[in-house]
PDB file of N, CA and C in Angstrom:
ATOM      1  N   LEU A   1      18.921   9.252 -10.424  1.00 45.00           N
ATOM      2  CA  LEU A   1      20.131   8.447 -10.332  1.00 45.00           C
ATOM      3  C   LEU A   1      19.864   7.276  -9.409  1.00 45.00           C
ATOM      4  N   GLY A   2      20.175   6.093  -9.836  1.00 52.00           N
ATOM      5  CA  GLY A   2      19.901   4.893  -9.066  1.00 52.00           C
ATOM      6  C   GLY A   2      20.764   4.782  -7.825  1.00 52.00           C
ATOM      7  N   ALA A   3      20.192   4.236  -6.785  1.00 52.00           N
ATOM      8  CA  ALA A   3      20.913   3.996  -5.545  1.00 52.00           C
ATOM      9  C   ALA A   3      21.250   2.520  -5.408  1.00 52.00           C
ATOM     10  N   GLY A   4      20.746   1.730  -6.279  1.00 58.00           N
ATOM     11  CA  GLY A   4      20.924   0.290  -6.203  1.00 58.00           C
ATOM     12  C   GLY A   4      19.584  -0.375  -5.981  1.00 58.00           C
ATOM     13  N   GLY A   5      19.331  -1.433  -6.708  1.00 76.00           N
ATOM     14  CA  GLY A   5      18.037  -2.095  -6.580  1.00 76.00           C
ATOM     15  C   GLY A   5      16.925  -1.154  -6.998  1.00 76.00           C
ATOM     16  N   PRO A   6      15.829  -1.172  -6.258  1.00 89.00           N
ATOM     17  CA  PRO A   6      14.681  -0.346  -6.645  1.00 89.00           C
ATOM     18  C   PRO A   6      14.747   1.092  -6.134  1.00 89.00           C
ATOM     19  N   LEU A   7      15.842   1.474  -5.502  1.00 92.00           N
ATOM     20  CA  LEU A   7      15.922   2.773  -4.836  1.00 92.00           C
ATOM     21  C   LEU A   7      16.534   3.842  -5.732  1.00 92.00           C
ATOM     22  N   LEU A   8      15.993   5.048  -5.614  1.00 91.00           N
ATOM     23  CA  LEU A   8      16.454   6.193  -6.396  1.00 91.00           C
ATOM     24  C   LEU A   8      16.781   7.364  -5.468  1.00 91.00           C
ATOM     25  N   TYR A   9      17.773   8.135  -5.843  1.00 85.00           N
ATOM     26  CA  TYR A   9      18.096   9.384  -5.140  1.00 85.00           C
ATOM     27  C   TYR A   9      17.390  10.559  -5.816  1.00 85.00           C
ATOM     28  N   ARG A  10      17.084  11.584  -5.024  1.00 82.00           N
ATOM     29  CA  ARG A  10      16.605  12.846  -5.598  1.00 82.00           C
ATOM     30  C   ARG A  10      17.730  13.564  -6.307  1.00 82.00           C
ATOM     31  N   TYR A  11      18.904  13.525  -5.699  1.00 76.00           N
ATOM     32  CA  TYR A  11      20.088  14.206  -6.208  1.00 76.00           C
ATOM     33  C   TYR A  11      21.238  13.213  -6.192  1.00 76.00           C
ATOM     34  N   PRO A  12      22.200  13.371  -7.084  1.00 73.00           N
ATOM     35  CA  PRO A  12      23.389  12.516  -6.978  1.00 73.00           C
ATOM     36  C   PRO A  12      24.025  12.717  -5.599  1.00 73.00           C
ATOM     37  N   PRO A  13      24.399  11.644  -4.916  1.00 70.00           N
ATOM     38  CA  PRO A  13      24.975  11.785  -3.575  1.00 70.00           C
ATOM     39  C   PRO A  13      26.146  12.765  -3.555  1.00 70.00           C
ATOM     40  N   GLY A  14      26.077  13.700  -2.590  1.00 70.00           N
ATOM     41  CA  GLY A  14      27.131  14.687  -2.422  1.00 70.00           C
ATOM     42  C   GLY A  14      27.058  15.858  -3.378  1.00 70.00           C
ATOM     43  N   GLU A  15      26.041  15.919  -4.218  1.00 71.00           N
ATOM     44  CA  GLU A  15      25.951  16.989  -5.210  1.00 71.00           C
ATOM     45  C   GLU A  15      24.714  17.871  -5.046  1.00 71.00           C
ATOM     46  N   ASP A  16      24.107  17.857  -3.872  1.00 69.00           N
ATOM     47  CA  ASP A  16      22.927  18.691  -3.678  1.00 69.00           C
ATOM     48  C   ASP A  16      23.275  20.067  -3.111  1.00 69.00           C
ATOM     49  N   GLY A  17      24.561  20.300  -2.832  1.00 73.00           N
ATOM     50  CA  GLY A  17      24.989  21.600  -2.333  1.00 73.00           C
ATOM     51  C   GLY A  17      24.807  21.788  -0.845  1.00 73.00           C
ATOM     52  N   LEU A  18      24.372  20.769  -0.144  1.00 69.00           N
ATOM     53  CA  LEU A  18      24.145  20.864   1.295  1.00 69.00           C
ATOM     54  C   LEU A  18      25.120  19.957   2.029  1.00 69.00           C
ATOM     55  N   PRO A  19      25.476  20.321   3.258  1.00 67.00           N
ATOM     56  CA  PRO A  19      26.365  19.441   4.022  1.00 67.00           C
ATOM     57  C   PRO A  19      25.640  18.148   4.395  1.00 67.00           C
ATOM     58  N   GLY A  20      26.416  17.090   4.598  1.00 65.00           N
ATOM     59  CA  GLY A  20      25.835  15.812   4.983  1.00 65.00           C
ATOM     60  C   GLY A  20      25.336  15.039   3.780  1.00 65.00           C
ATOM     61  N   GLY A  21      24.747  13.943   4.035  1.00 72.00           N
ATOM     62  CA  GLY A  21      24.237  13.106   2.958  1.00 72.00           C
ATOM     63  C   GLY A  21      22.752  12.863   3.124  1.00 72.00           C
ATOM     64  N   GLU A  22      22.206  12.189   2.174  1.00 81.00           N
ATOM     65  CA  GLU A  22      20.806  11.798   2.288  1.00 81.00           C
ATOM     66  C   GLU A  22      20.676  10.399   1.727  1.00 81.00           C
ATOM     67  N   GLY A  23      19.620   9.747   2.119  1.00 87.00           N
ATOM     68  CA  GLY A  23      19.348   8.411   1.611  1.00 87.00           C
ATOM     69  C   GLY A  23      18.587   8.480   0.303  1.00 87.00           C
ATOM     70  N   ALA A  24      18.251   7.319  -0.191  1.00 92.00           N
ATOM     71  CA  ALA A  24      17.407   7.241  -1.384  1.00 92.00           C
ATOM     72  C   ALA A  24      16.013   7.751  -1.007  1.00 92.00           C
ATOM     73  N   PHE A  25      15.408   8.530  -1.897  1.00 94.00           N
ATOM     74  CA  PHE A  25      14.112   9.168  -1.625  1.00 94.00           C
ATOM     75  C   PHE A  25      13.004   8.225  -2.100  1.00 94.00           C
ATOM     76  N   LEU A  26      12.325   7.583  -1.169  1.00 96.00           N
ATOM     77  CA  LEU A  26      11.369   6.532  -1.503  1.00 96.00           C
ATOM     78  C   LEU A  26      10.223   6.965  -2.413  1.00 96.00           C
ATOM     79  N   PRO A  27       9.666   8.188  -2.279  1.00 97.00           N
ATOM     80  CA  PRO A  27       8.601   8.552  -3.214  1.00 97.00           C
ATOM     81  C   PRO A  27       9.038   8.449  -4.678  1.00 97.00           C
ATOM     82  N   CYS A  28      10.298   8.778  -4.975  1.00 95.00           N
ATOM     83  CA  CYS A  28      10.783   8.697  -6.360  1.00 95.00           C
ATOM     84  C   CYS A  28      10.648   7.282  -6.913  1.00 95.00           C
ATOM     85  N   SER A  29      10.928   6.304  -6.096  1.00 96.00           N
ATOM     86  CA  SER A  29      10.839   4.918  -6.559  1.00 96.00           C
ATOM     87  C   SER A  29       9.399   4.541  -6.886  1.00 96.00           C
ATOM     88  N   PHE A  30       8.454   4.965  -6.050  1.00 97.00           N
ATOM     89  CA  PHE A  30       7.053   4.668  -6.340  1.00 97.00           C
ATOM     90  C   PHE A  30       6.558   5.469  -7.543  1.00 97.00           C
ATOM     91  N   TRP A  31       7.063   6.681  -7.725  1.00 97.00           N
ATOM     92  CA  TRP A  31       6.708   7.458  -8.919  1.00 97.00           C
ATOM     93  C   TRP A  31       7.212   6.765 -10.171  1.00 97.00           C
ATOM     94  N   LEU A  32       8.389   6.135 -10.091  1.00 96.00           N
ATOM     95  CA  LEU A  32       8.907   5.394 -11.235  1.00 96.00           C
ATOM     96  C   LEU A  32       7.999   4.215 -11.566  1.00 96.00           C
ATOM     97  N   VAL A  33       7.501   3.511 -10.565  1.00 97.00           N
ATOM     98  CA  VAL A  33       6.554   2.417 -10.804  1.00 97.00           C
ATOM     99  C   VAL A  33       5.347   2.938 -11.569  1.00 97.00           C
ATOM    100  N   THR A  34       4.806   4.064 -11.138  1.00 98.00           N
ATOM    101  CA  THR A  34       3.646   4.659 -11.799  1.00 98.00           C
ATOM    102  C   THR A  34       3.957   4.985 -13.252  1.00 98.00           C
ATOM    103  N   ALA A  35       5.103   5.608 -13.489  1.00 97.00           N
ATOM    104  CA  ALA A  35       5.487   5.981 -14.861  1.00 97.00           C
ATOM    105  C   ALA A  35       5.652   4.748 -15.736  1.00 97.00           C
ATOM    106  N   LEU A  36       6.298   3.718 -15.217  1.00 96.00           N
ATOM    107  CA  LEU A  36       6.491   2.490 -15.996  1.00 96.00           C
ATOM    108  C   LEU A  36       5.144   1.853 -16.340  1.00 96.00           C
ATOM    109  N   ALA A  37       4.252   1.782 -15.365  1.00 98.00           N
ATOM    110  CA  ALA A  37       2.939   1.175 -15.599  1.00 98.00           C
ATOM    111  C   ALA A  37       2.149   1.960 -16.634  1.00 98.00           C
ATOM    112  N   ARG A  38       2.196   3.268 -16.534  1.00 98.00           N
ATOM    113  CA  ARG A  38       1.409   4.105 -17.459  1.00 98.00           C
ATOM    114  C   ARG A  38       1.979   4.145 -18.864  1.00 98.00           C
ATOM    115  N   THR A  39       3.237   3.755 -19.025  1.00 97.00           N
ATOM    116  CA  THR A  39       3.836   3.740 -20.361  1.00 97.00           C
ATOM    117  C   THR A  39       3.891   2.326 -20.939  1.00 97.00           C
ATOM    118  N   GLY A  40       3.197   1.399 -20.295  1.00 97.00           N
ATOM    119  CA  GLY A  40       3.079   0.053 -20.839  1.00 97.00           C
ATOM    120  C   GLY A  40       4.146  -0.927 -20.406  1.00 97.00           C
ATOM    121  N   LEU A  41       5.061  -0.532 -19.562  1.00 97.00           N
ATOM    122  CA  LEU A  41       6.118  -1.433 -19.088  1.00 97.00           C
ATOM    123  C   LEU A  41       5.665  -2.083 -17.772  1.00 97.00           C
ATOM    124  N   VAL A  42       4.556  -2.810 -17.880  1.00 97.00           N
ATOM    125  CA  VAL A  42       3.871  -3.329 -16.698  1.00 97.00           C
ATOM    126  C   VAL A  42       4.693  -4.383 -15.963  1.00 97.00           C
ATOM    127  N   ASP A  43       5.343  -5.276 -16.681  1.00 97.00           N
ATOM    128  CA  ASP A  43       6.143  -6.306 -16.017  1.00 97.00           C
ATOM    129  C   ASP A  43       7.276  -5.680 -15.204  1.00 97.00           C
ATOM    130  N   GLU A  44       7.953  -4.698 -15.800  1.00 95.00           N
ATOM    131  CA  GLU A  44       9.028  -4.015 -15.087  1.00 95.00           C
ATOM    132  C   GLU A  44       8.481  -3.249 -13.888  1.00 95.00           C
ATOM    133  N   ALA A  45       7.332  -2.592 -14.072  1.00 96.00           N
ATOM    134  CA  ALA A  45       6.705  -1.854 -12.973  1.00 96.00           C
ATOM    135  C   ALA A  45       6.333  -2.792 -11.834  1.00 96.00           C
ATOM    136  N   MET A  46       5.778  -3.944 -12.157  1.00 97.00           N
ATOM    137  CA  MET A  46       5.373  -4.903 -11.126  1.00 97.00           C
ATOM    138  C   MET A  46       6.590  -5.459 -10.385  1.00 97.00           C
ATOM    139  N   ARG A  47       7.661  -5.762 -11.107  1.00 96.00           N
ATOM    140  CA  ARG A  47       8.882  -6.260 -10.475  1.00 96.00           C
ATOM    141  C   ARG A  47       9.420  -5.224  -9.480  1.00 96.00           C
ATOM    142  N   LEU A  48       9.493  -3.958  -9.918  1.00 96.00           N
ATOM    143  CA  LEU A  48       9.986  -2.887  -9.062  1.00 96.00           C
ATOM    144  C   LEU A  48       9.075  -2.700  -7.850  1.00 96.00           C
ATOM    145  N   PHE A  49       7.775  -2.736  -8.074  1.00 97.00           N
ATOM    146  CA  PHE A  49       6.802  -2.566  -6.994  1.00 97.00           C
ATOM    147  C   PHE A  49       6.983  -3.664  -5.940  1.00 97.00           C
ATOM    148  N   ASP A  50       7.137  -4.911  -6.389  1.00 97.00           N
ATOM    149  CA  ASP A  50       7.335  -6.016  -5.457  1.00 97.00           C
ATOM    150  C   ASP A  50       8.623  -5.842  -4.655  1.00 97.00           C
ATOM    151  N   GLU A  51       9.692  -5.384  -5.314  1.00 96.00           N
ATOM    152  CA  GLU A  51      10.954  -5.146  -4.612  1.00 96.00           C
ATOM    153  C   GLU A  51      10.794  -4.055  -3.556  1.00 96.00           C
ATOM    154  N   LEU A  52      10.045  -3.010  -3.900  1.00 97.00           N
ATOM    155  CA  LEU A  52       9.828  -1.921  -2.948  1.00 97.00           C
ATOM    156  C   LEU A  52       8.992  -2.381  -1.756  1.00 97.00           C
ATOM    157  N   LEU A  53       7.947  -3.138  -2.010  1.00 97.00           N
ATOM    158  CA  LEU A  53       7.104  -3.607  -0.910  1.00 97.00           C
ATOM    159  C   LEU A  53       7.902  -4.449   0.079  1.00 97.00           C
ATOM    160  N   ALA A  54       8.889  -5.166  -0.409  1.00 96.00           N
ATOM    161  CA  ALA A  54       9.726  -5.990   0.459  1.00 96.00           C
ATOM    162  C   ALA A  54      10.590  -5.147   1.396  1.00 96.00           C
ATOM    163  N   LEU A  55      10.726  -3.857   1.118  1.00 96.00           N
ATOM    164  CA  LEU A  55      11.541  -2.963   1.946  1.00 96.00           C
ATOM    165  C   LEU A  55      10.757  -2.288   3.073  1.00 96.00           C
ATOM    166  N   ALA A  56       9.481  -2.566   3.166  1.00 97.00           N
ATOM    167  CA  ALA A  56       8.653  -1.944   4.205  1.00 97.00           C
ATOM    168  C   ALA A  56       9.120  -2.372   5.591  1.00 97.00           C
ATOM    169  N   SER A  57       8.780  -1.553   6.573  1.00 96.00           N
ATOM    170  CA  SER A  57       9.073  -1.908   7.967  1.00 96.00           C
ATOM    171  C   SER A  57       8.224  -3.124   8.357  1.00 96.00           C
ATOM    172  N   PRO A  58       8.488  -3.719   9.512  1.00 95.00           N
ATOM    173  CA  PRO A  58       7.665  -4.858   9.942  1.00 95.00           C
ATOM    174  C   PRO A  58       6.169  -4.539  10.018  1.00 95.00           C
ATOM    175  N   LEU A  59       5.825  -3.269  10.186  1.00 96.00           N
ATOM    176  CA  LEU A  59       4.411  -2.872  10.218  1.00 96.00           C
ATOM    177  C   LEU A  59       3.876  -2.482   8.839  1.00 96.00           C
ATOM    178  N   GLY A  60       4.717  -2.617   7.803  1.00 96.00           N
ATOM    179  CA  GLY A  60       4.298  -2.278   6.447  1.00 96.00           C
ATOM    180  C   GLY A  60       4.395  -0.799   6.143  1.00 96.00           C
ATOM    181  N   LEU A  61       5.161  -0.060   6.934  1.00 97.00           N
ATOM    182  CA  LEU A  61       5.279   1.380   6.755  1.00 97.00           C
ATOM    183  C   LEU A  61       6.603   1.735   6.085  1.00 97.00           C
ATOM    184  N   PHE A  62       6.625   2.930   5.497  1.00 98.00           N
ATOM    185  CA  PHE A  62       7.808   3.443   4.827  1.00 98.00           C
ATOM    186  C   PHE A  62       8.161   4.815   5.379  1.00 98.00           C
ATOM    187  N   GLY A  63       9.455   5.087   5.422  1.00 97.00           N
ATOM    188  CA  GLY A  63       9.937   6.408   5.788  1.00 97.00           C
ATOM    189  C   GLY A  63      10.062   7.282   4.552  1.00 97.00           C
ATOM    190  N   GLU A  64      10.654   8.425   4.760  1.00 96.00           N
ATOM    191  CA  GLU A  64      10.896   9.387   3.684  1.00 96.00           C
ATOM    192  C   GLU A  64      12.042   8.929   2.792  1.00 96.00           C
ATOM    193  N   GLU A  65      13.069   8.389   3.423  1.00 95.00           N
ATOM    194  CA  GLU A  65      14.268   7.951   2.717  1.00 95.00           C
ATOM    195  C   GLU A  65      14.684   6.598   3.258  1.00 95.00           C
ATOM    196  N   MET A  66      15.629   5.984   2.543  1.00 95.00           N
ATOM    197  CA  MET A  66      16.185   4.716   2.997  1.00 95.00           C
ATOM    198  C   MET A  66      17.674   4.686   2.700  1.00 95.00           C
ATOM    199  N   ASP A  67      18.418   4.121   3.618  1.00 91.00           N
ATOM    200  CA  ASP A  67      19.842   3.894   3.386  1.00 91.00           C
ATOM    201  C   ASP A  67      19.956   2.615   2.561  1.00 91.00           C
ATOM    202  N   PRO A  68      20.405   2.712   1.293  1.00 88.00           N
ATOM    203  CA  PRO A  68      20.482   1.518   0.444  1.00 88.00           C
ATOM    204  C   PRO A  68      21.431   0.452   0.991  1.00 88.00           C
ATOM    205  N   ALA A  69      22.442   0.861   1.734  1.00 87.00           N
ATOM    206  CA  ALA A  69      23.414  -0.103   2.245  1.00 87.00           C
ATOM    207  C   ALA A  69      22.859  -0.934   3.398  1.00 87.00           C
ATOM    208  N   THR A  70      22.028  -0.317   4.236  1.00 91.00           N
ATOM    209  CA  THR A  70      21.543  -0.998   5.440  1.00 91.00           C
ATOM    210  C   THR A  70      20.057  -1.347   5.387  1.00 91.00           C
ATOM    211  N   GLY A  71      19.299  -0.701   4.498  1.00 91.00           N
ATOM    212  CA  GLY A  71      17.850  -0.899   4.467  1.00 91.00           C
ATOM    213  C   GLY A  71      17.135  -0.158   5.584  1.00 91.00           C
ATOM    214  N   ARG A  72      17.861   0.700   6.283  1.00 94.00           N
ATOM    215  CA  ARG A  72      17.276   1.475   7.392  1.00 94.00           C
ATOM    216  C   ARG A  72      16.452   2.633   6.846  1.00 94.00           C
ATOM    217  N   HIS A  73      15.256   2.805   7.390  1.00 96.00           N
ATOM    218  CA  HIS A  73      14.415   3.936   7.012  1.00 96.00           C
ATOM    219  C   HIS A  73      14.979   5.197   7.659  1.00 96.00           C
ATOM    220  N   LEU A  74      15.035   6.273   6.885  1.00 94.00           N
ATOM    221  CA  LEU A  74      15.600   7.540   7.340  1.00 94.00           C
ATOM    222  C   LEU A  74      14.563   8.648   7.197  1.00 94.00           C
ATOM    223  N   GLY A  75      14.833   9.764   7.838  1.00 93.00           N
ATOM    224  CA  GLY A  75      13.963  10.936   7.698  1.00 93.00           C
ATOM    225  C   GLY A  75      12.656  10.739   8.442  1.00 93.00           C
ATOM    226  N   ASN A  76      11.639  11.423   7.985  1.00 95.00           N
ATOM    227  CA  ASN A  76      10.331  11.343   8.627  1.00 95.00           C
ATOM    228  C   ASN A  76       9.772   9.927   8.488  1.00 95.00           C
ATOM    229  N   PHE A  77       9.265   9.394   9.601  1.00 96.00           N
ATOM    230  CA  PHE A  77       8.737   8.037   9.599  1.00 96.00           C
ATOM    231  C   PHE A  77       7.525   7.966  10.501  1.00 96.00           C
ATOM    232  N   PRO A  78       6.424   7.461   9.980  1.00 96.00           N
ATOM    233  CA  PRO A  78       6.149   7.142   8.583  1.00 96.00           C
ATOM    234  C   PRO A  78       5.961   8.417   7.776  1.00 96.00           C
ATOM    235  N   GLN A  79       6.138   8.305   6.485  1.00 97.00           N
ATOM    236  CA  GLN A  79       6.058   9.464   5.589  1.00 97.00           C
ATOM    237  C   GLN A  79       4.825   9.329   4.694  1.00 97.00           C
ATOM    238  N   ALA A  80       3.905  10.293   4.821  1.00 97.00           N
ATOM    239  CA  ALA A  80       2.662  10.250   4.033  1.00 97.00           C
ATOM    240  C   ALA A  80       2.931  10.342   2.533  1.00 97.00           C
ATOM    241  N   LEU A  81       3.909  11.150   2.113  1.00 97.00           N
ATOM    242  CA  LEU A  81       4.197  11.298   0.686  1.00 97.00           C
ATOM    243  C   LEU A  81       4.614   9.959   0.078  1.00 97.00           C
ATOM    244  N   THR A  82       5.405   9.191   0.797  1.00 98.00           N
ATOM    245  CA  THR A  82       5.811   7.876   0.312  1.00 98.00           C
ATOM    246  C   THR A  82       4.599   6.958   0.181  1.00 98.00           C
ATOM    247  N   HIS A  83       3.730   6.972   1.164  1.00 98.00           N
ATOM    248  CA  HIS A  83       2.547   6.112   1.119  1.00 98.00           C
ATOM    249  C   HIS A  83       1.577   6.548   0.028  1.00 98.00           C
ATOM    250  N   ALA A  84       1.475   7.857  -0.214  1.00 98.00           N
ATOM    251  CA  ALA A  84       0.643   8.332  -1.324  1.00 98.00           C
ATOM    252  C   ALA A  84       1.204   7.831  -2.650  1.00 98.00           C
ATOM    253  N   GLY A  85       2.541   7.848  -2.791  1.00 98.00           N
ATOM    254  CA  GLY A  85       3.178   7.317  -3.990  1.00 98.00           C
ATOM    255  C   GLY A  85       2.923   5.837  -4.163  1.00 98.00           C
ATOM    256  N   LEU A  86       2.942   5.099  -3.051  1.00 98.00           N
ATOM    257  CA  LEU A  86       2.654   3.670  -3.082  1.00 98.00           C
ATOM    258  C   LEU A  86       1.236   3.421  -3.597  1.00 98.00           C
ATOM    259  N   VAL A  87       0.269   4.158  -3.066  1.00 98.00           N
ATOM    260  CA  VAL A  87      -1.128   3.988  -3.492  1.00 98.00           C
ATOM    261  C   VAL A  87      -1.284   4.345  -4.970  1.00 98.00           C
ATOM    262  N   GLN A  88      -0.674   5.448  -5.401  1.00 98.00           N
ATOM    263  CA  GLN A  88      -0.751   5.833  -6.815  1.00 98.00           C
ATOM    264  C   GLN A  88      -0.140   4.762  -7.702  1.00 98.00           C
ATOM    265  N   ALA A  89       0.978   4.173  -7.266  1.00 98.00           N
ATOM    266  CA  ALA A  89       1.620   3.117  -8.046  1.00 98.00           C
ATOM    267  C   ALA A  89       0.723   1.891  -8.137  1.00 98.00           C
ATOM    268  N   ALA A  90       0.111   1.525  -7.019  1.00 98.00           N
ATOM    269  CA  ALA A  90      -0.793   0.366  -7.010  1.00 98.00           C
ATOM    270  C   ALA A  90      -1.976   0.598  -7.952  1.00 98.00           C
ATOM    271  N   LEU A  91      -2.527   1.802  -7.944  1.00 98.00           N
ATOM    272  CA  LEU A  91      -3.647   2.119  -8.833  1.00 98.00           C
ATOM    273  C   LEU A  91      -3.220   2.108 -10.301  1.00 98.00           C
ATOM    274  N   ALA A  92      -2.018   2.616 -10.576  1.00 98.00           N
ATOM    275  CA  ALA A  92      -1.519   2.598 -11.947  1.00 98.00           C
ATOM    276  C   ALA A  92      -1.333   1.167 -12.423  1.00 98.00           C
ATOM    277  N   LEU A  93      -0.831   0.300 -11.568  1.00 98.00           N
ATOM    278  CA  LEU A  93      -0.671  -1.115 -11.930  1.00 98.00           C
ATOM    279  C   LEU A  93      -2.019  -1.767 -12.151  1.00 98.00           C
ATOM    280  N   ARG A  94      -2.966  -1.469 -11.291  1.00 98.00           N
ATOM    281  CA  ARG A  94      -4.311  -2.028 -11.453  1.00 98.00           C
ATOM    282  C   ARG A  94      -4.910  -1.612 -12.803  1.00 98.00           C
ATOM    283  N   ASP A  95      -4.740  -0.352 -13.151  1.00 97.00           N
ATOM    284  CA  ASP A  95      -5.324   0.183 -14.378  1.00 97.00           C
ATOM    285  C   ASP A  95      -4.588  -0.263 -15.641  1.00 97.00           C
ATOM    286  N   ALA A  96      -3.331  -0.703 -15.466  1.00 95.00           N
ATOM    287  CA  ALA A  96      -2.552  -1.133 -16.622  1.00 95.00           C
ATOM    288  C   ALA A  96      -2.959  -2.538 -17.024  1.00 95.00           C
TER     289      ALA A  96
END
């Protein structure tokens, strides 16, 4: 489910069965870039990838989640899973 722009949620907000909320899960967005690139939608994948890269912290790092309203990184920071997704997306784009 989209959070707005290039961001995706793991679960629809408020429907994960747990108290509190969560931000958009950044690895999902990079996984979408990979899927788009591997299915031939390279222009769309590149556009999404560029939008995601613009959301990095000043040091170029990403957290686990992001608040779509504020652009604030949430959860574990920096998050290795997000960065692994970024690298996989970059490789998928290169190979496409």
